[in-house]
Structure formats: C-alpha cells, structure tokens
Amino acid sequence: MVIRLTETKAWKDLESHANQMKSASIRELFANEGRAKALSVEAEGVFADFSKQRLNEETIGLLVTLAREMSVPAKIEAMFSGAELNPTEGRAVLHVALRAPSDAVIEVDGENVIPGVHAVLARMRDFSRRIRSGAWKGHTGKPIRNVVNIGIGGSDLGPVMAYEALKHFSDRELTFRFVSNVDATDFYEATYDLDPAETLFIVASKTFTTQETMTNAQSARRWLVQTLGESAVDKHFVALSTNRVGVEAFGIDPENMFEFWDWVGGRYSMTSAIGLSTMIAIGPENFDEMLGGFHAMDTHFRRTPLEENLPVLMALVGIWNTNFLDAKAQAILPYEQYLKRFPAYLQQLVMESNGKRVTLDGEAVDYRTCPVFFGEPGTNGQHSFYQLIHQGTEFIPCDFIGFLKPTHDFSNHHPQLLANMLAQAEALAFGKTEDEVREEGVRQWVAHRVFEGNRGSTTILLDELTPAALGKLVSLYEHMVFVQGVIWNIGSFDQWGVQLGKVLASKILPELEGAPLGPHDASTRALIERFRG
Ligand SMILES: O=P(O)(O)OC[C@H]1O[C@](O)(CO)[C@@H](O)[C@@H]1O
C-alpha cells in the first residue's frame, strides 16, 4: 500500500505543531537550560548540537514518529540487505558494502558481493604501493610523479574532495590533478607543465560513455602518444569502471582496470575503485582508516534507535526546516580549509539524489523536496554571503562543521577560526534586538543594525580531520540523504534529470560544426547561427 506522506498522522501533527513553533523564538526556547544537552547527540566521535534550531524535544518526537510511519527502519534494513532500492534503474544500493569488513555477507541476486569488493581493494593497494614506491615504471623507465584523474560528477567530486581534505596525509612528492570539465582549459591547465613520461592518467567513469570524460581521455591519449608513442598507453593509463568492454575499446589493458559494480551510484562511489587517486595520495593504510570511519558510521546508522541515530536526526531536522519552516536552501559551512571542496561534493550528493518532483510511484509531490545546498569554508563565506543569511528575507539553515584540534597549529589561528564559527551560530540564533542596538548608543540607521535572529543552525564538531573522521562525515551525509529520500518517497538513486540536456547537446554538436539545423526554437537557432558566424 502506498503511504502518502501528507496524509500520515505524524505529518498532520507536525503541521499543527509548526503553527506554534513558527512564532516561537530560539531565545525563549533557551529559557530551558537543559535544552543544549537534550538536543545534542554524539555518535562515533561526531558531536551534533541541534539546540540552535527552531525546534524542541516535542518536534523531534513527532519527526521520529513520521520516520516510523514512512518505514525508515525497514528501508534502512532493506538497503543493508541488498534490496532493489533503485527501481527505475533496477538496482540495489550498496555503497555500504564497499566499506564492510571482509567477513561480512551482503548478497545481491543470491551472490555475496564482499569477496569481490575486497579483491579489488587488494589490487588497488598493490597498485598504489607500486606507484608510491616508484616500482611502477612509465614507458621510458622513469617512475610516475604525476597522477591525473579524469572523470566528472561522482567520478571527480569524491576524489578531488577527498584529496583536498586529506592533503596533509598525502605523498607530497607526487602531483595530483583532476580534470572534469569538457572545456579544454581544464585539460590544458592540468597537463601543460607535466612530463608525459612521469604521468599516469586514471580514467574514472562508471559507464565509460560520459561525453566529457571520454573527450578528455582521448585528449590525454593524444597528449601522451605524440611524445611517447602508441605503445606507452599501457604504462600510463588505468581505468576505474563497471564497463570492461568500453575500457578495452578505448585501448586500456583490462589488467589495468579496477572494477566496481552497478549497485554503486556515481555520487556514492568514493570508497569504490573510484577512490584509487585517494589511495595513491594518502597510502593504503590511511585509505583503510577512512573506510573504517565510513563503516563505523554505517554501523551506527544501521543499529541505533531513531531517537539517537545521527544521520536520521540530521535528515529529520532538514525535513523540519524544509517542509515546516519553509527553508528553500541549506548552507554547508566547514570551518576547516582542507574541506574546501566539501560543499561542492555535497551539492551533487544531495541535489542529484533528492532534487526530484515525483514520487517513486510517479505522482507529483505535494510538498517541497530537496533544498538548494551551497557553501564555502569559514571564514571566507562570512565575507561573502553571510549578510543574506543574517539579514536577508530567506531563512537558510546552516550546518557549521568544525574540528577541535587544528591540523596546523600556528599561533592563535585555530581559536580565532572556532570563535568565528561559534559566533556565527550564536548571532543567527539570538540576533540583536532594536533595544540592544539603542542601548549601545546608536541613534541612526538602527533598523539596519538589527538582527532578527531565530535562524536555525546545527553545529557539528569532530576531534581532528583524519581519514577516519572524513569517512564518518561523508557517511553521515550519505545516510541523511537516504532517510530524506525515504520520507519524501522519491527515488534518491537515479538521475533522470541530467538526461535531456545530454541528448539535446548531442543533437546541437553537429549543428555547431555545420550540419543542417534541426527543429529548434527561435532563440536556440539564432544562438547556433551566431556561433557558426
Ligand atoms: O562515472 P560516469 O559514468 O562517467 O558518470 C559521471 C556522472 O554523470 C552522472 O551520471 C550524471 O551527472 C552522475 O551521476 C555521475 O556521477
């Protein structure tokens, strides 16, 4: 039986509750001193304080009931059991299997996938060690010094985010570059100063058909071959893919292919073979620690009651802000420079997953789904868009992410960084009233100096940015996305919304190169003609 979200009892209860809470103020809610403790949860070393959100314990109770009514516990179990949770593509959703221990058993169509996962990991470890030690020689006998990952979407954003996040753990003797855009500038800038004889290209593509990646990979091949000759390809190209036939057709030796499977979604693939560049950068031991972090949060998610389940609570607070307090966007604000690509990574993870307007049954939803995710590392964001977050007309819930220990401990930088983070969350929640402005002696432009406050945020604190911590953080958001998709009853694991543009681009491409124009609207036709000159 199809459960309609807006017809559940919990949804209706939340609507009435929201009517009261819309007029509640976070200042008043804090009259309850126990609130900070009661609305904070710690799991696997990740501490999350939800007390600065505009909600109370009753809100959480109602949201948890909603999660139960929408069968979240059963869906969690279904995911870990290899059920077909991606029905529009006929696939299981098993990124959790990529970081499960070797003695785990997770079956897809009656076959345990874990031995295959660990066999690929073993090959990745061996290959990474050979690159890092210099044992793997390029075509001319020189060791590899440069690694260029070619991929886009999930085949780029996870690797580049993880490389930047864990740079402190990476082999600084090696240079890492990431090419994604079909704009030739991306390829040029990544390669113009590299020696082909010392360069390894990793072609990362689940399908091995993505236009941008194939174009960049062909350019990389020409770049290499024009200096070293055709026979150099074997020593300078490896592929990460599910498509063996496509890899062979490109001319990459299947021996140099690291496999993954169709039950790994592109945006959930950074712990699959797609993580090869990460493993080469930080070494197999650190990569294993990262997998351990993922697995710890996966296990917490699977085993913990909803009330204390961190990914579930993150998801529910997001639902509360989006569906009951009308938030249309959410800011991701890491106070950690190494997480500078984390907002970009989350943009794909969250919006490609839950940016959907029909339910799994194909009916238009009658509620809001995924908000716009965006962000910048602190404190840069403060000097950019925080003005709108504090005083604009939109309510933008924020996730502040900080680490207690700095990676680099120079003078008083870290206390300054964290002071800024805590201050922003405090200012958003409590604001500054007109009276408070006047008490400071201000007589002019008073209204401009007022902060209405009551703008909710979550503060997430971890001890230190280690590979394990990164794994926990990413897993936390992956499962948050999953729970929200279950509650909204949408297909979080397909991405039909990217298809139409791809198809139209393939029709326009020959037209830009001179083929007769097909049927287009007057605007597109005129723009094509302008390009053709
Ligand atoms: O790894 P592939 O198959 O090249 O796909 C790249 C990306 O393209 C998409 O299919 C659409 O943007 C993403 O989901 C995926 O991460």
GROMACS .gro file of N, CA, C and O in nm, residues 124-138 142-147 171 173-176 198-202 235-236 238 258 276-277 279-281:
model
  160
  124MET      N    1   4.399  -0.257  -0.566
  124MET     CA    2   4.424  -0.113  -0.554
  124MET      C    3   4.543  -0.087  -0.460
  124MET      O    4   4.628  -0.002  -0.487
  125ARG      N    5   4.547  -0.162  -0.349
  125ARG     CA    6   4.657  -0.142  -0.254
  125ARG      C    7   4.791  -0.173  -0.320
  125ARG      O    8   4.887  -0.098  -0.307
  126ASP      N    9   4.794  -0.286  -0.392
  126ASP     CA   10   4.918  -0.328  -0.457
  126ASP      C   11   4.962  -0.222  -0.559
  126ASP      O   12   5.078  -0.180  -0.561
  127PHE      N   13   4.867  -0.177  -0.639
  127PHE     CA   14   4.900  -0.078  -0.742
  127PHE      C   15   4.946   0.054  -0.678
  127PHE      O   16   5.046   0.114  -0.719
  128SER      N   17   4.875   0.098  -0.575
  128SER     CA   18   4.910   0.224  -0.508
  128SER      C   19   5.052   0.216  -0.451
  128SER      O   20   5.130   0.311  -0.462
  129ARG      N   21   5.081   0.104  -0.390
  129ARG     CA   22   5.216   0.089  -0.331
  129ARG      C   23   5.323   0.097  -0.440
  129ARG      O   24   5.428   0.158  -0.421
  130ARG      N   25   5.294   0.035  -0.556
  130ARG     CA   26   5.394   0.037  -0.663
  130ARG      C   27   5.414   0.178  -0.719
  130ARG      O   28   5.525   0.218  -0.751
  131ILE      N   29   5.304   0.253  -0.728
  131ILE     CA   30   5.319   0.392  -0.777
  131ILE      C   31   5.396   0.474  -0.672
  131ILE      O   32   5.491   0.546  -0.705
  132ARG      N   33   5.356   0.461  -0.547
  132ARG     CA   34   5.417   0.544  -0.441
  132ARG      C   35   5.566   0.514  -0.423
  132ARG      O   36   5.646   0.603  -0.396
  133SER      N   37   5.602   0.384  -0.438
  133SER     CA   38   5.742   0.348  -0.415
  133SER      C   39   5.829   0.371  -0.539
  133SER      O   40   5.952   0.365  -0.531
  134GLY      N   41   5.765   0.394  -0.653
  134GLY     CA   42   5.842   0.410  -0.777
  134GLY      C   43   5.866   0.278  -0.847
  134GLY      O   44   5.935   0.272  -0.950
  135ALA      N   45   5.813   0.168  -0.792
  135ALA     CA   46   5.834   0.037  -0.855
  135ALA      C   47   5.762   0.028  -0.990
  135ALA      O   48   5.807  -0.041  -1.080
  136TRP      N   49   5.649   0.097  -1.002
  136TRP     CA   50   5.579   0.103  -1.131
  136TRP      C   51   5.650   0.206  -1.218
  136TRP      O   52   5.656   0.324  -1.185
  137LYS      N   53   5.707   0.158  -1.328
  137LYS     CA   54   5.782   0.248  -1.415
  137LYS      C   55   5.699   0.287  -1.535
  137LYS      O   56   5.624   0.206  -1.590
  138GLY      N   57   5.713   0.411  -1.579
  138GLY     CA   58   5.650   0.455  -1.701
  138GLY      C   59   5.718   0.393  -1.823
  138GLY      O   60   5.814   0.317  -1.810
  142LYS      N   61   6.104   0.579  -1.632
  142LYS     CA   62   6.101   0.674  -1.520
  142LYS      C   63   5.984   0.640  -1.427
  142LYS      O   64   5.878   0.598  -1.474
  143PRO      N   65   5.998   0.664  -1.297
  143PRO     CA   66   5.882   0.642  -1.208
  143PRO      C   67   5.775   0.749  -1.231
  143PRO      O   68   5.803   0.856  -1.283
  144ILE      N   69   5.652   0.717  -1.189
  144ILE     CA   70   5.539   0.811  -1.203
  144ILE      C   71   5.551   0.919  -1.094
  144ILE      O   72   5.566   0.887  -0.976
  145ARG      N   73   5.543   1.044  -1.137
  145ARG     CA   74   5.545   1.156  -1.040
  145ARG      C   75   5.413   1.233  -1.038
  145ARG      O   76   5.386   1.309  -0.945
  146ASN      N   77   5.334   1.216  -1.146
  146ASN     CA   78   5.210   1.293  -1.158
  146ASN      C   79   5.092   1.199  -1.182
  146ASN      O   80   5.101   1.109  -1.265
  147VAL      N   81   4.984   1.223  -1.112
  147VAL     CA   82   4.864   1.142  -1.127
  147VAL      C   83   4.751   1.237  -1.168
  147VAL      O   84   4.721   1.333  -1.096
  171ASP      N   85   5.125   1.201  -0.011
  171ASP     CA   86   5.265   1.197  -0.050
  171ASP      C   87   5.295   1.324  -0.129
  171ASP      O   88   5.253   1.339  -0.245
  173GLU      N   89   5.554   1.421  -0.265
  173GLU     CA   90   5.644   1.404  -0.380
  173GLU      C   91   5.565   1.385  -0.509
  173GLU      O   92   5.617   1.401  -0.618
  174LEU      N   93   5.440   1.345  -0.494
  174LEU     CA   94   5.356   1.322  -0.612
  174LEU      C   95   5.266   1.442  -0.636
  174LEU      O   96   5.220   1.506  -0.541
  175THR      N   97   5.240   1.471  -0.764
  175THR     CA   98   5.148   1.580  -0.800
  175THR      C   99   5.015   1.518  -0.843
  175THR      O  100   5.015   1.422  -0.921
  176PHE      N  101   4.907   1.573  -0.790
  176PHE     CA  102   4.774   1.523  -0.827
  176PHE      C  103   4.696   1.633  -0.897
  176PHE      O  104   4.693   1.747  -0.849
  198GLU      N  105   5.636   1.082  -1.695
  198GLU     CA  106   5.619   1.064  -1.550
  198GLU      C  107   5.473   1.075  -1.507
  198GLU      O  108   5.442   1.096  -1.390
  199THR      N  109   5.381   1.067  -1.606
  199THR     CA  110   5.240   1.097  -1.577
  199THR      C  111   5.152   0.974  -1.594
  199THR      O  112   5.159   0.905  -1.696
  200LEU      N  113   5.068   0.952  -1.495
  200LEU     CA  114   4.969   0.843  -1.501
  200LEU      C  115   4.830   0.906  -1.513
  200LEU      O  116   4.795   0.993  -1.434
  201PHE      N  117   4.752   0.861  -1.612
  201PHE     CA  118   4.614   0.904  -1.623
  201PHE      C  119   4.523   0.796  -1.565
  201PHE      O  120   4.533   0.678  -1.602
  202ILE      N  121   4.435   0.839  -1.476
  202ILE     CA  122   4.331   0.748  -1.423
  202ILE      C  123   4.201   0.791  -1.489
  202ILE      O  124   4.153   0.901  -1.465
  235LYS      N  125   5.138   0.168  -1.984
  235LYS     CA  126   5.205   0.206  -1.859
  235LYS      C  127   5.153   0.338  -1.801
  235LYS      O  128   5.191   0.377  -1.690
  236HIS      N  129   5.069   0.407  -1.879
  236HIS     CA  130   5.031   0.543  -1.837
  236HIS      C  131   4.880   0.563  -1.824
  236HIS      O  132   4.837   0.674  -1.795
  238VAL      N  133   4.521   0.388  -1.654
  238VAL     CA  134   4.439   0.286  -1.588
  238VAL      C  135   4.294   0.334  -1.591
  238VAL      O  136   4.268   0.453  -1.608
  258PHE      N  137   4.029  -0.129  -1.276
  258PHE     CA  138   3.981  -0.156  -1.140
  258PHE      C  139   3.830  -0.146  -1.144
  258PHE      O  140   3.774  -0.042  -1.178
  276LEU      N  141   4.077   0.535  -0.623
  276LEU     CA  142   4.218   0.499  -0.646
  276LEU      C  143   4.312   0.619  -0.629
  276LEU      O  144   4.418   0.606  -0.567
  277SER      N  145   4.274   0.734  -0.683
  277SER     CA  146   4.365   0.851  -0.669
  277SER      C  147   4.382   0.886  -0.521
  277SER      O  148   4.492   0.924  -0.478
  279MET      N  149   4.370   0.674  -0.273
  279MET     CA  150   4.457   0.574  -0.211
  279MET      C  151   4.603   0.598  -0.249
  279MET      O  152   4.694   0.586  -0.165
  280ILE      N  153   4.627   0.636  -0.375
  280ILE     CA  154   4.766   0.664  -0.414
  280ILE      C  155   4.818   0.783  -0.335
  280ILE      O  156   4.931   0.785  -0.288
  281ALA      N  157   4.733   0.884  -0.316
  281ALA     CA  158   4.777   1.005  -0.245
  281ALA      C  159   4.809   0.977  -0.099
  281ALA      O  160   4.915   1.015  -0.049
   0.00000   0.00000   0.00000
